[in-house]
Amino acid sequence: MRLGGRPILLLSEGTERTQGKDAMKMNIDVGTSVADAVKTTLGPKGMDKMLVDEMGDIIVTNDGATILEEMDMNNPAGKMLVEVAKTQDTETGDGTTTAVVLAGALLHEANSLLDQDIHPTLIIKGYKKAQMEAIKHLDEMSEKITIENDEVLQNVCATSMKSKGTAIEREEILAKIVVKAVKQIAEKSNGKMTIDKGNIKIVTKEGGSLEESRMIDGIVIDKERVNSNMPHKHSNPKIALLNTPIEVKETETNAEIQITDPSQLESFLEQEEKMIKRMTSKIKEKGVDVIFCQKGIDEIAQHHLAKNGITAIRRVKKSDMEKLSRATGARIVSSIEDLSENEIGSANVVEEKKIGDSSMTFVEGCKEAKAVTLLVRGGTEHVVDEAERAVVDGIGSVTCAIETGQVVTGGGASETDLAVKLRNYAEKIGGREQLAIEGFASALESIPRTLAQSAGMDPIDTLVKLRSRHSSGEKNAGVNVLKGRIEDLKKLRVTDPTKVKKQAISSGSEAANTILRIDDIIASTGGSRRSEGPEGGMPPGAMGGMGGMM
Ligand code: ADP
Ligand code: MG
């Protein structure tokens, strides 16, 4: 750059700058390779990935979000795809791989459009039209359901859990309890169903089999009572939640005390005991039967509590304390002195039960708020971990299905149908945008294509057949990955919530569009960075962490 013949140095030395198509292609390459990395995990025949971190810890998983999270990407285009997965996860709780695969496919299609000299602005415009059209068609093709459609909800749940693959063989068992749990906590307000997934607690315990998994109407705390002399069961107990230790205060025990003769020591110990006694009688006075304590409970206190028939559980996690508070109506207090009628909660039963070789505390029949626990069992740590992730996905998809009341056929059926519709639409639009819309249609087909590949089917052959069956009105034709053939997937009960598809399409195409808007990469080896571009540059944060790019 020159001004009046003098060169102007805009960038400091050592800054690397990539512009125009090169910059775009570079980002596209990164985006598509990230998508390629997770692609093979899509669907029930998806492969697992083994992730090893710096500490040598190993995770074997099939979950797109987990993989991307662990990949520790420090490249901006890659990070954007991680964001896609995260958004998908927070918005719907399922469909992360789908969203990332879609974003990757959109970038891949954009690449060939760029090669045909179509300007990125036009590609983006076409993609946006296609996106809106796709969302519209999704609404039209969806089956409408309500919370009463248990069977469909279980299908939705099993479909999202099934893709977690090998570890989980009997997903219907889990699907039943997941649907039961979500229905239990669903609430109707202003004619709409709302579901606070935070009201479902998942407790995993290895040992035992998946069939032993169940739903508990209440909260299960993975802890036993501090002292076996305490009652193991209370009916209609009063419950207190304490976030301070029950013991003689630290400052007092740690204080230096000069003891000159044995009687002094005795009186000191007596003093201590008196204090503890006072605390427990205060608890007793209030009629408390069960205490959940976030901190420790010392031995003298345990003894006195047990003597008074009070059951106490110590070192309860903060998150559990909060759940208990919501469900039992008890308030978390920081001093026993504060304990009054208002702070005390209740439940139908608090009981210690043996699960496998450990004891857990069941707080059942909570009246204040709906709270349920899914107790997930499985033979090994790997099985319960994957089962837990599957249950989380299942909860997400059932929640989506109930909240929006719409489902579509999975296995690539809905995507193929959308692609056929988009191609018809593209013809009406004409011009160069038509090519972009057709590119969008091909990108949607990356889902059936990937599923076909995972089943060892010929992807091109499968797509051609799928298209023709959809064109002749077979709306539910999709890839039966388990049998490796095209079938009516509605009959096979492979069902996805429409919201998951919509979100995947939206966040996938937004990420692709964002990447396509970038035509200038300025990477400094440390100092400041900046950008410029005809479309008004990139969104804030889009190029964070440029250092890793070069
Ligand atoms: P995501 O992270 O996107 O949810 P998954 O690995 O869960 O990825 O795969 C979801 C895809 O697998 C969906 O398109 C769904 O319809 C499809 N799918 C699930 N079960 C089957 C099945 N039995 N046959 C064919 N496709 C299936
Ligand atoms: Mg899934």
PDB file of C-alpha atoms in Angstrom, residues 185-194 370:
ATOM      1  CA  ILE A 185     -41.347 -33.594  34.756  1.00  0.00           C
ATOM      2  CA  ALA A 186     -43.117 -31.989  31.771  1.00  0.00           C
ATOM      3  CA  GLU A 187     -45.299 -29.064  32.710  1.00  0.00           C
ATOM      4  CA  LYS A 188     -47.988 -27.293  30.810  1.00  0.00           C
ATOM      5  CA  SER A 189     -47.969 -23.531  30.897  1.00  0.00           C
ATOM      6  CA  ASN A 190     -49.917 -21.230  28.582  1.00  0.00           C
ATOM      7  CA  GLY A 191     -50.959 -24.205  26.530  1.00  0.00           C
ATOM      8  CA  LYS A 192     -47.328 -25.143  25.860  1.00  0.00           C
ATOM      9  CA  MET A 193     -45.317 -27.988  27.230  1.00  0.00           C
ATOM     10  CA  THR A 194     -42.117 -26.977  28.946  1.00  0.00           C
ATOM     11  CA  LYS A 370     -41.151 -32.633  39.988  1.00  0.00           C
TER      12      LYS A 370
END
